[in-house]
Amino acid sequence: MSVSASVSARRLAAAALAAGAVVSAVALPASAADRRPERPKVEISDVQYDSPGRDDRTNRSLNKEWVELTNTTRQSVNLDGWTLEDESGRTYTFDGYRLAGRATVRIHTGEGRDTRTDLYQDRRQYVWNNDHDTATLRNDRNRLVDEESWDHHLGGGSHH
């Protein structure tokens, strides 16, 4: 092989490598764009599992037991079909509710009139155990969104 042929072959190989690098660089943003955008983030922001005062099973006492959900994004999230469940399988299903961006809703155990900031499970018994339990939030496809656990035998709660 002559020197000029060798130089030409090297130049051709270098050009092919450079072209491959350009194609790869262009392809990366396209493949990143093909991925689904991150879903809106709704989280369990607080739980009042031990209703203040005596647990006398009155509606007033039942409604002092609640779980708060917060939408941490600017976009509203349709919670229709989402569920909030305890370890015993007691489940509340959201029906036609949309949580505004950067907003919080409180889901009370007892009976009441649903508003933008307060929803009611319409139960006549407590849901959340005072000593230990887990509140699990799932989306309309039954995928885990968030959960909050507490266990006073272990000395406190934990957020997952």
GROMACS .gro file of N, CA and C in nm:
model
  480
    1MET      N    1   0.085  -0.117   0.000
    1MET     CA    2   0.000   0.000   0.000
    1MET      C    3   0.089   0.123   0.000
    2SER      N    4   0.060   0.219  -0.084
    2SER     CA    5   0.142   0.339  -0.094
    2SER      C    6   0.112   0.431   0.023
    3VAL      N    7   0.198   0.527   0.046
    3VAL     CA    8   0.183   0.623   0.155
    3VAL      C    9   0.056   0.704   0.136
    4SER      N   10   0.031   0.748   0.013
    4SER     CA   11  -0.088   0.830  -0.011
    4SER      C   12  -0.215   0.747   0.010
    5ALA      N   13  -0.213   0.619  -0.027
    5ALA     CA   14  -0.329   0.532  -0.005
    5ALA      C   15  -0.350   0.512   0.145
    6SER      N   16  -0.242   0.496   0.219
    6SER     CA   17  -0.250   0.478   0.364
    6SER      C   18  -0.307   0.602   0.431
    7VAL      N   19  -0.262   0.721   0.389
    7VAL     CA   20  -0.312   0.847   0.444
    7VAL      C   21  -0.460   0.862   0.409
    8SER      N   22  -0.494   0.830   0.284
    8SER     CA   23  -0.635   0.839   0.242
    8SER      C   24  -0.722   0.744   0.323
    9ALA      N   25  -0.675   0.624   0.349
    9ALA     CA   26  -0.751   0.526   0.427
    9ALA      C   27  -0.771   0.578   0.569
   10ARG      N   28  -0.666   0.637   0.627
   10ARG     CA   29  -0.677   0.692   0.763
   10ARG      C   30  -0.775   0.809   0.766
   11ARG      N   31  -0.768   0.896   0.665
   11ARG     CA   32  -0.860   1.009   0.657
   11ARG      C   33  -1.006   0.960   0.644
   12LEU      N   34  -1.025   0.857   0.562
   12LEU     CA   35  -1.158   0.800   0.542
   12LEU      C   36  -1.210   0.740   0.673
   13ALA      N   37  -1.124   0.667   0.743
   13ALA     CA   38  -1.162   0.607   0.871
   13ALA      C   39  -1.194   0.717   0.973
   14ALA      N   40  -1.114   0.820   0.978
   14ALA     CA   41  -1.137   0.932   1.071
   14ALA      C   42  -1.268   1.002   1.038
   15ALA      N   43  -1.295   1.020   0.909
   15ALA     CA   44  -1.420   1.085   0.868
   15ALA      C   45  -1.539   0.998   0.906
   16ALA      N   46  -1.527   0.868   0.890
   16ALA     CA   47  -1.636   0.776   0.926
   16ALA      C   48  -1.660   0.780   1.077
   17LEU      N   49  -1.552   0.782   1.154
   17LEU     CA   50  -1.566   0.790   1.300
   17LEU      C   51  -1.631   0.922   1.342
   18ALA      N   52  -1.587   1.030   1.280
   18ALA     CA   53  -1.644   1.162   1.311
   18ALA      C   54  -1.792   1.165   1.275
   19ALA      N   55  -1.827   1.111   1.159
   19ALA     CA   56  -1.968   1.107   1.118
   19ALA      C   57  -2.049   1.023   1.217
   20GLY      N   58  -1.992   0.911   1.261
   20GLY     CA   59  -2.060   0.826   1.359
   20GLY      C   60  -2.083   0.901   1.490
   21ALA      N   61  -1.985   0.978   1.532
   21ALA     CA   62  -1.998   1.055   1.656
   21ALA      C   63  -2.108   1.160   1.643
   22VAL      N   64  -2.116   1.225   1.527
   22VAL     CA   65  -2.219   1.326   1.504
   22VAL      C   66  -2.357   1.260   1.506
   23VAL      N   67  -2.370   1.147   1.438
   23VAL     CA   68  -2.498   1.075   1.435
   23VAL      C   69  -2.537   1.033   1.577
   24SER      N   70  -2.441   0.983   1.654
   24SER     CA   71  -2.471   0.943   1.792
   24SER      C   72  -2.515   1.061   1.876
   25ALA      N   73  -2.447   1.173   1.861
   25ALA     CA   74  -2.482   1.292   1.938
   25ALA      C   75  -2.621   1.341   1.902
   26VAL      N   76  -2.655   1.333   1.774
   26VAL     CA   77  -2.788   1.376   1.730
   26VAL      C   78  -2.893   1.276   1.778
   27ALA      N   79  -2.859   1.147   1.780
   27ALA     CA   80  -2.954   1.042   1.818
   27ALA      C   81  -2.984   1.045   1.968
   28LEU      N   82  -2.892   1.088   2.050
   28LEU     CA   83  -2.915   1.088   2.195
   28LEU      C   84  -3.033   1.173   2.237
   29PRO      N   85  -3.039   1.299   2.194
   29PRO     CA   86  -3.156   1.378   2.233
   29PRO      C   87  -3.286   1.319   2.180
   30ALA      N   88  -3.284   1.260   2.061
   30ALA     CA   89  -3.407   1.202   2.005
   30ALA      C   90  -3.452   1.085   2.091
   31SER      N   91  -3.357   1.000   2.136
   31SER     CA   92  -3.397   0.886   2.218
   31SER      C   93  -3.444   0.933   2.355
   32ALA      N   94  -3.384   1.039   2.407
   32ALA     CA   95  -3.430   1.094   2.535
   32ALA      C   96  -3.572   1.150   2.521
   33ALA      N   97  -3.600   1.209   2.404
   33ALA     CA   98  -3.734   1.265   2.380
   33ALA      C   99  -3.838   1.155   2.366
   34ASP      N  100  -3.796   1.036   2.324
   34ASP     CA  101  -3.889   0.924   2.309
   34ASP      C  102  -3.935   0.870   2.444
   35ARG      N  103  -3.857   0.892   2.548
   35ARG     CA  104  -3.897   0.846   2.681
   35ARG      C  105  -4.016   0.926   2.729
   36ARG      N  106  -4.099   0.862   2.810
   36ARG     CA  107  -4.215   0.932   2.866
   36ARG      C  108  -4.169   1.041   2.961
   37PRO      N  109  -4.236   1.154   2.957
   37PRO     CA  110  -4.201   1.256   3.057
   37PRO      C  111  -4.236   1.205   3.196
   38GLU      N  112  -4.168   1.257   3.295
   38GLU     CA  113  -4.196   1.212   3.432
   38GLU      C  114  -4.340   1.243   3.467
   39ARG      N  115  -4.405   1.145   3.528
   39ARG     CA  116  -4.546   1.161   3.563
   39ARG      C  117  -4.559   1.265   3.675
   40PRO      N  118  -4.674   1.329   3.682
   40PRO     CA  119  -4.695   1.426   3.790
   40PRO      C  120  -4.673   1.360   3.925
   41LYS      N  121  -4.614   1.432   4.018
   41LYS     CA  122  -4.578   1.378   4.149
   41LYS      C  123  -4.682   1.416   4.253
   42VAL      N  124  -4.750   1.316   4.302
   42VAL     CA  125  -4.842   1.332   4.414
   42VAL      C  126  -4.785   1.249   4.527
   43GLU      N  127  -4.780   1.306   4.646
   43GLU     CA  128  -4.723   1.232   4.758
   43GLU      C  129  -4.811   1.244   4.882
   44ILE      N  130  -4.796   1.145   4.968
   44ILE     CA  131  -4.861   1.150   5.099
   44ILE      C  132  -4.778   1.246   5.182
   45SER      N  133  -4.834   1.363   5.212
   45SER     CA  134  -4.756   1.467   5.279
   45SER      C  135  -4.774   1.466   5.430
   46ASP      N  136  -4.884   1.409   5.480
   46ASP     CA  137  -4.906   1.404   5.625
   46ASP      C  138  -5.016   1.303   5.655
   47VAL      N  139  -5.009   1.244   5.774
   47VAL     CA  140  -5.112   1.150   5.819
   47VAL      C  141  -5.145   1.181   5.965
   48GLN      N  142  -5.272   1.199   5.994
   48GLN     CA  143  -5.320   1.211   6.132
   48GLN      C  144  -5.394   1.079   6.160
   49TYR      N  145  -5.316   0.978   6.202
   49TYR     CA  146  -5.373   0.845   6.222
   49TYR      C  147  -5.434   0.827   6.360
   50ASP      N  148  -5.397   0.912   6.454
   50ASP     CA  149  -5.452   0.905   6.589
   50ASP      C  150  -5.533   1.032   6.612
   51SER      N  151  -5.661   1.018   6.596
   51SER     CA  152  -5.754   1.129   6.611
   51SER      C  153  -5.735   1.195   6.749
   52PRO      N  154  -5.712   1.328   6.752
   52PRO     CA  155  -5.691   1.395   6.881
   52PRO      C  156  -5.814   1.379   6.973
   53GLY      N  157  -5.789   1.367   7.102
   53GLY     CA  158  -5.899   1.349   7.198
   53GLY      C  159  -5.936   1.201   7.211
   54ARG      N  160  -6.053   1.179   7.270
   54ARG     CA  161  -6.100   1.041   7.289
   54ARG      C  162  -6.149   0.984   7.157
   55ASP      N  163  -6.118   0.857   7.133
   55ASP     CA  164  -6.171   0.787   7.017
   55ASP      C  165  -6.312   0.740   7.052
   56ASP      N  166  -6.409   0.828   7.032
   56ASP     CA  167  -6.546   0.796   7.073
   56ASP      C  168  -6.634   0.756   6.954
   57ARG      N  169  -6.573   0.735   6.837
   57ARG     CA  170  -6.643   0.690   6.716
   57ARG      C  171  -6.748   0.788   6.663
   58THR      N  172  -6.748   0.910   6.714
   58THR     CA  173  -6.841   1.009   6.659
   58THR      C  174  -6.786   1.055   6.524
   59ASN      N  175  -6.870   1.110   6.441
   59ASN     CA  176  -6.826   1.159   6.311
   59ASN      C  177  -6.719   1.267   6.327
   60ARG      N  178  -6.734   1.349   6.429
   60ARG     CA  179  -6.635   1.454   6.456
   60ARG      C  180  -6.498   1.393   6.483
   61SER      N  181  -6.495   1.288   6.565
   61SER     CA  182  -6.370   1.220   6.596
   61SER      C  183  -6.315   1.147   6.473
   62LEU      N  184  -6.402   1.081   6.398
   62LEU     CA  185  -6.359   1.010   6.276
   62LEU      C  186  -6.296   1.106   6.176
   63ASN      N  187  -6.349   1.227   6.166
   63ASN     CA  188  -6.297   1.324   6.069
   63ASN      C  189  -6.169   1.392   6.113
   64LYS      N  190  -6.128   1.370   6.239
   64LYS     CA  191  -5.998   1.420   6.285
   64LYS      C  192  -5.888   1.320   6.251
   65GLU      N  193  -5.926   1.207   6.191
   65GLU     CA  194  -5.833   1.108   6.137
   65GLU      C  195  -5.831   1.130   5.986
   66TRP      N  196  -5.712   1.157   5.929
   66TRP     CA  197  -5.704   1.191   5.788
   66TRP      C  198  -5.567   1.163   5.730
   67VAL      N  199  -5.562   1.165   5.597
   67VAL     CA  200  -5.438   1.156   5.521
   67VAL      C  201  -5.437   1.275   5.425
   68GLU      N  202  -5.323   1.342   5.416
   68GLU     CA  203  -5.309   1.453   5.322
   68GLU      C  204  -5.225   1.411   5.203
   69LEU      N  205  -5.271   1.451   5.085
   69LEU     CA  206  -5.196   1.431   4.961
   69LEU      C  207  -5.160   1.568   4.906
   70THR      N  208  -5.037   1.581   4.857
   70THR     CA  209  -4.992   1.706   4.799
   70THR      C  210  -4.941   1.681   4.658
   71ASN      N  211  -4.984   1.767   4.567
   71ASN     CA  212  -4.935   1.767   4.430
   71ASN      C  213  -4.815   1.861   4.429
   72THR      N  214  -4.696   1.808   4.406
   72THR     CA  215  -4.574   1.889   4.413
   72THR      C  216  -4.539   1.955   4.280
   73THR      N  217  -4.623   1.935   4.178
   73THR     CA  218  -4.597   1.995   4.047
   73THR      C  219  -4.690   2.113   4.023
   74ARG      N  220  -4.669   2.182   3.913
   74ARG     CA  221  -4.755   2.295   3.877
   74ARG      C  222  -4.881   2.250   3.802
   75GLN      N  223  -4.877   2.128   3.746
   75GLN     CA  224  -4.991   2.079   3.668
   75GLN      C  225  -5.091   2.007   3.758
   76SER      N  226  -5.219   2.021   3.726
   76SER     CA  227  -5.319   1.948   3.803
   76SER      C  228  -5.310   1.800   3.765
   77VAL      N  229  -5.353   1.714   3.857
   77VAL     CA  230  -5.347   1.570   3.837
   77VAL      C  231  -5.486   1.513   3.857
   78ASN      N  232  -5.531   1.435   3.761
   78ASN     CA  233  -5.661   1.369   3.770
   78ASN      C  234  -5.644   1.244   3.856
   79LEU      N  235  -5.707   1.242   3.974
   79LEU     CA  236  -5.695   1.129   4.066
   79LEU      C  237  -5.808   1.028   4.049
   80ASP      N  238  -5.891   1.046   3.947
   80ASP     CA  239  -6.003   0.955   3.924
   80ASP      C  240  -5.952   0.811   3.912
   81GLY      N  241  -6.005   0.722   3.995
   81GLY     CA  242  -5.965   0.582   3.994
   81GLY      C  243  -5.844   0.551   4.081
   82TRP      N  244  -5.777   0.651   4.138
   82TRP     CA  245  -5.666   0.627   4.230
   82TRP      C  246  -5.723   0.573   4.361
   83THR      N  247  -5.639   0.504   4.438
   83THR     CA  248  -5.685   0.447   4.565
   83THR      C  249  -5.590   0.483   4.679
   84LEU      N  250  -5.649   0.491   4.797
   84LEU     CA  251  -5.576   0.509   4.922
   84LEU      C  252  -5.619   0.393   5.011
   85GLU      N  253  -5.522   0.313   5.056
   85GLU     CA  254  -5.555   0.189   5.125
   85GLU      C  255  -5.470   0.171   5.251
   86ASP      N  256  -5.529   0.105   5.352
   86ASP     CA  257  -5.453   0.071   5.473
   86ASP      C  258  -5.406  -0.074   5.464
   87GLU      N  259  -5.328  -0.119   5.564
   87GLU     CA  260  -5.275  -0.256   5.564
   87GLU      C  261  -5.384  -0.362   5.566
   88SER      N  262  -5.501  -0.331   5.621
   88SER     CA  263  -5.611  -0.427   5.630
   88SER      C  264  -5.692  -0.436   5.501
   89GLY      N  265  -5.659  -0.353   5.402
   89GLY     CA  266  -5.729  -0.358   5.275
   89GLY      C  267  -5.848  -0.264   5.265
   90ARG      N  268  -5.870  -0.180   5.367
   90ARG     CA  269  -5.978  -0.080   5.357
   90ARG      C  270  -5.933   0.023   5.255
   91THR      N  271  -6.013   0.041   5.152
   91THR     CA  272  -5.973   0.120   5.036
   91THR      C  273  -6.071   0.233   5.009
   92TYR      N  274  -6.015   0.351   4.985
   92TYR     CA  275  -6.092   0.465   4.938
   92TYR      C  276  -6.052   0.486   4.792
   93THR      N  277  -6.151   0.496   4.703
   93THR     CA  278  -6.125   0.520   4.561
   93THR      C  279  -6.171   0.660   4.524
   94PHE      N  280  -6.080   0.737   4.466
   94PHE     CA  281  -6.112   0.873   4.422
   94PHE      C  282  -6.205   0.867   4.302
   95ASP      N  283  -6.306   0.952   4.304
   95ASP     CA  284  -6.407   0.952   4.199
   95ASP      C  285  -6.422   1.093   4.141
   96GLY      N  286  -6.370   1.113   4.020
   96GLY     CA  287  -6.387   1.241   3.951
   96GLY      C  288  -6.322   1.357   4.023
   97TYR      N  289  -6.208   1.336   4.089
   97TYR     CA  290  -6.142   1.444   4.162
   97TYR      C  291  -6.012   1.481   4.091
   98ARG      N  292  -5.989   1.611   4.075
   98ARG     CA  293  -5.866   1.663   4.016
   98ARG      C  294  -5.795   1.749   4.120
   99LEU      N  295  -5.669   1.714   4.151
   99LEU     CA  296  -5.589   1.787   4.249
   99LEU      C  297  -5.509   1.894   4.174
  100ALA      N  298  -5.536   2.019   4.207
  100ALA     CA  299  -5.470   2.132   4.141
  100ALA      C  300  -5.319   2.128   4.166
  101GLY      N  301  -5.244   2.198   4.080
  101GLY     CA  302  -5.100   2.207   4.097
  101GLY      C  303  -5.064   2.277   4.227
  102ARG      N  304  -4.962   2.224   4.294
  102ARG     CA  305  -4.913   2.279   4.422
  102ARG      C  306  -5.022   2.283   4.530
  103ALA      N  307  -5.120   2.195   4.520
  103ALA     CA  308  -5.232   2.194   4.616
  103ALA      C  309  -5.227   2.069   4.703
  104THR      N  310  -5.300   2.076   4.814
  104THR     CA  311  -5.310   1.965   4.909
  104THR      C  312  -5.457   1.936   4.932
  105VAL      N  313  -5.489   1.807   4.944
  105VAL     CA  314  -5.624   1.764   4.979
  105VAL      C  315  -5.614   1.673   5.101
  106ARG      N  316  -5.710   1.685   5.189
  106ARG     CA  317  -5.716   1.605   5.311
  106ARG      C  318  -5.830   1.505   5.297
  107ILE      N  319  -5.800   1.376   5.311
  107ILE     CA  320  -5.901   1.271   5.301
  107ILE      C  321  -5.936   1.226   5.442
  108HIS      N  322  -6.056   1.264   5.486
  108HIS     CA  323  -6.104   1.233   5.621
  108HIS      C  324  -6.170   1.096   5.622
  109THR      N  325  -6.170   1.032   5.738
  109THR     CA  326  -6.229   0.899   5.751
  109THR      C  327  -6.382   0.903   5.755
  110GLY      N  328  -6.439   0.999   5.826
  110GLY     CA  329  -6.584   1.001   5.849
  110GLY      C  330  -6.665   1.054   5.732
  111GLU      N  331  -6.785   1.098   5.764
  111GLU     CA  332  -6.878   1.148   5.664
  111GLU      C  333  -6.869   1.300   5.653
  112GLY      N  334  -6.893   1.351   5.533
  112GLY     CA  335  -6.892   1.495   5.512
  112GLY      C  336  -6.919   1.527   5.367
  113ARG      N  337  -6.917   1.655   5.337
  113ARG     CA  338  -6.941   1.703   5.201
  113ARG      C  339  -6.806   1.732   5.136
  114ASP      N  340  -6.777   1.663   5.026
  114ASP     CA  341  -6.650   1.681   4.957
  114ASP      C  342  -6.636   1.823   4.904
  115THR      N  343  -6.515   1.877   4.919
  115THR     CA  344  -6.480   2.008   4.865
  115THR      C  345  -6.349   1.994   4.789
  116ARG      N  346  -6.298   2.104   4.740
  116ARG     CA  347  -6.170   2.105   4.669
  116ARG      C  348  -6.054   2.065   4.761
  117THR      N  349  -6.066   2.097   4.891
  117THR     CA  350  -5.955   2.074   4.985
  117THR      C  351  -5.981   1.961   5.085
  118ASP      N  352  -6.103   1.910   5.090
  118ASP     CA  353  -6.138   1.804   5.186
  118ASP      C  354  -6.228   1.701   5.119
  119LEU      N  355  -6.187   1.574   5.129
  119LEU     CA  356  -6.268   1.463   5.080
  119LEU      C  357  -6.301   1.373   5.198
  120TYR      N  358  -6.410   1.298   5.188
  120TYR     CA  359  -6.457   1.215   5.299
  120TYR      C  360  -6.479   1.072   5.252
  121GLN      N  361  -6.429   0.976   5.331
  121GLN     CA  362  -6.446   0.835   5.299
  121GLN      C  363  -6.586   0.785   5.334
  122ASP      N  364  -6.660   0.863   5.416
  122ASP     CA  365  -6.796   0.828   5.458
  122ASP      C  366  -6.801   0.695   5.533
  123ARG      N  367  -6.704   0.675   5.622
  123ARG     CA  368  -6.700   0.553   5.704
  123ARG      C  369  -6.751   0.583   5.844
  124ARG      N  370  -6.792   0.479   5.911
  124ARG     CA  371  -6.840   0.492   6.050
  124ARG      C  372  -6.747   0.424   6.149
  125GLN      N  373  -6.631   0.381   6.098
  125GLN     CA  374  -6.529   0.321   6.183
  125GLN      C  375  -6.393   0.379   6.142
  126TYR      N  376  -6.299   0.379   6.237
  126TYR     CA  377  -6.164   0.429   6.210
  126TYR      C  378  -6.096   0.339   6.107
  127VAL      N  379  -6.009   0.398   6.027
  127VAL     CA  380  -5.933   0.324   5.926
  127VAL      C  381  -5.791   0.301   5.973
  128TRP      N  382  -5.725   0.406   6.017
  128TRP     CA  383  -5.581   0.401   6.043
  128TRP      C  384  -5.555   0.357   6.187
  129ASN      N  385  -5.474   0.252   6.203
  129ASN     CA  386  -5.437   0.203   6.336
  129ASN      C  387  -5.341   0.301   6.402
  130ASN      N  388  -5.362   0.323   6.531
  130ASN     CA  389  -5.277   0.419   6.604
  130ASN      C  390  -5.136   0.366   6.628
  131ASP      N  391  -5.120   0.235   6.648
  131ASP     CA  392  -4.989   0.180   6.682
  131ASP      C  393  -4.902   0.152   6.560
  132HIS      N  394  -4.960   0.100   6.454
  132HIS     CA  395  -4.884   0.076   6.330
  132HIS      C  396  -4.980   0.056   6.213
  133ASP      N  397  -4.940   0.102   6.098
  133ASP     CA  398  -5.020   0.087   5.977
  133ASP      C  399  -4.938   0.144   5.861
  134THR      N  400  -4.991   0.131   5.740
  134THR     CA  401  -4.930   0.189   5.621
  134THR      C  402  -5.041   0.245   5.534
  135ALA      N  403  -5.027   0.369   5.496
  135ALA     CA  404  -5.117   0.431   5.399
  135ALA      C  405  -5.051   0.416   5.262
  136THR      N  406  -5.122   0.353   5.169
  136THR     CA  407  -5.066   0.327   5.036
  136THR      C  408  -5.150   0.397   4.931
  137LEU      N  409  -5.084   0.478   4.848
  137LEU     CA  410  -5.149   0.550   4.740
  137LEU      C  411  -5.110   0.484   4.608
  138ARG      N  412  -5.212   0.446   4.529
  138ARG     CA  413  -5.188   0.384   4.398
  138ARG      C  414  -5.264   0.462   4.292
  139ASN      N  415  -5.208   0.466   4.172
  139ASN     CA  416  -5.274   0.537   4.063
  139ASN      C  417  -5.381   0.449   3.999
  140ASP      N  418  -5.445   0.500   3.894
  140ASP     CA  419  -5.555   0.428   3.830
  140ASP      C  420  -5.509   0.302   3.757
  141ARG      N  421  -5.380   0.280   3.747
  141ARG     CA  422  -5.326   0.157   3.688
  141ARG      C  423  -5.271   0.064   3.796
  142ASN      N  424  -5.307   0.093   3.921
  142ASN     CA  425  -5.267   0.015   4.038
  142ASN      C  426  -5.115   0.018   4.063
  143ARG      N  427  -5.048   0.120   4.011
  143ARG     CA  428  -4.904   0.135   4.036
  143ARG      C  429  -4.884   0.215   4.163
  144LEU      N  430  -4.788   0.173   4.244
  144LEU     CA  431  -4.755   0.242   4.368
  144LEU      C  432  -4.708   0.383   4.338
  145VAL      N  433  -4.771   0.482   4.402
  145VAL     CA  434  -4.732   0.621   4.387
  145VAL      C  435  -4.653   0.665   4.510
  146ASP      N  436  -4.705   0.631   4.630
  146ASP     CA  437  -4.637   0.667   4.755
  146ASP      C  438  -4.696   0.585   4.868
  147GLU      N  439  -4.622   0.575   4.976
  147GLU     CA  440  -4.676   0.514   5.096
  147GLU      C  441  -4.610   0.574   5.219
  148GLU      N  442  -4.684   0.572   5.327
  148GLU     CA  443  -4.637   0.626   5.455
  148GLU      C  444  -4.667   0.521   5.560
  149SER      N  445  -4.565   0.483   5.637
  149SER     CA  446  -4.581   0.382   5.742
  149SER      C  447  -4.546   0.439   5.877
  150TRP      N  448  -4.608   0.383   5.981
  150TRP     CA  449  -4.571   0.418   6.117
  150TRP      C  450  -4.579   0.293   6.202
  151ASP      N  451  -4.489   0.286   6.299
  151ASP     CA  452  -4.485   0.172   6.390
  151ASP      C  453  -4.428   0.222   6.523
  152HIS      N  454  -4.516   0.238   6.619
  152HIS     CA  455  -4.472   0.291   6.748
  152HIS      C  456  -4.397   0.188   6.830
  153HIS      N  457  -4.402   0.061   6.788
  153HIS     CA  458  -4.319  -0.041   6.853
  153HIS      C  459  -4.172  -0.018   6.818
  154LEU      N  460  -4.149   0.043   6.699
  154LEU     CA  461  -4.014   0.072   6.653
  154LEU      C  462  -3.973   0.217   6.680
  155GLY      N  463  -4.067   0.295   6.729
  155GLY     CA  464  -4.034   0.433   6.768
  155GLY      C  465  -4.048   0.536   6.659
  156GLY      N  466  -4.154   0.529   6.579
  156GLY     CA  467  -4.178   0.637   6.484
  156GLY      C  468  -4.224   0.588   6.350
  157GLY      N  469  -4.242   0.681   6.260
  157GLY     CA  470  -4.291   0.651   6.127
  157GLY      C  471  -4.180   0.661   6.024
  158SER      N  472  -4.210   0.617   5.905
  158SER     CA  473  -4.114   0.630   5.797
  158SER      C  474  -4.189   0.662   5.670
  159HIS      N  475  -4.126   0.739   5.584
  159HIS     CA  476  -4.186   0.779   5.457
  159HIS      C  477  -4.112   0.708   5.346
  160HIS      N  478  -4.185   0.646   5.257
  160HIS     CA  479  -4.122   0.572   5.146
  160HIS      C  480  -4.147   0.642   5.016
   0.00000   0.00000   0.00000
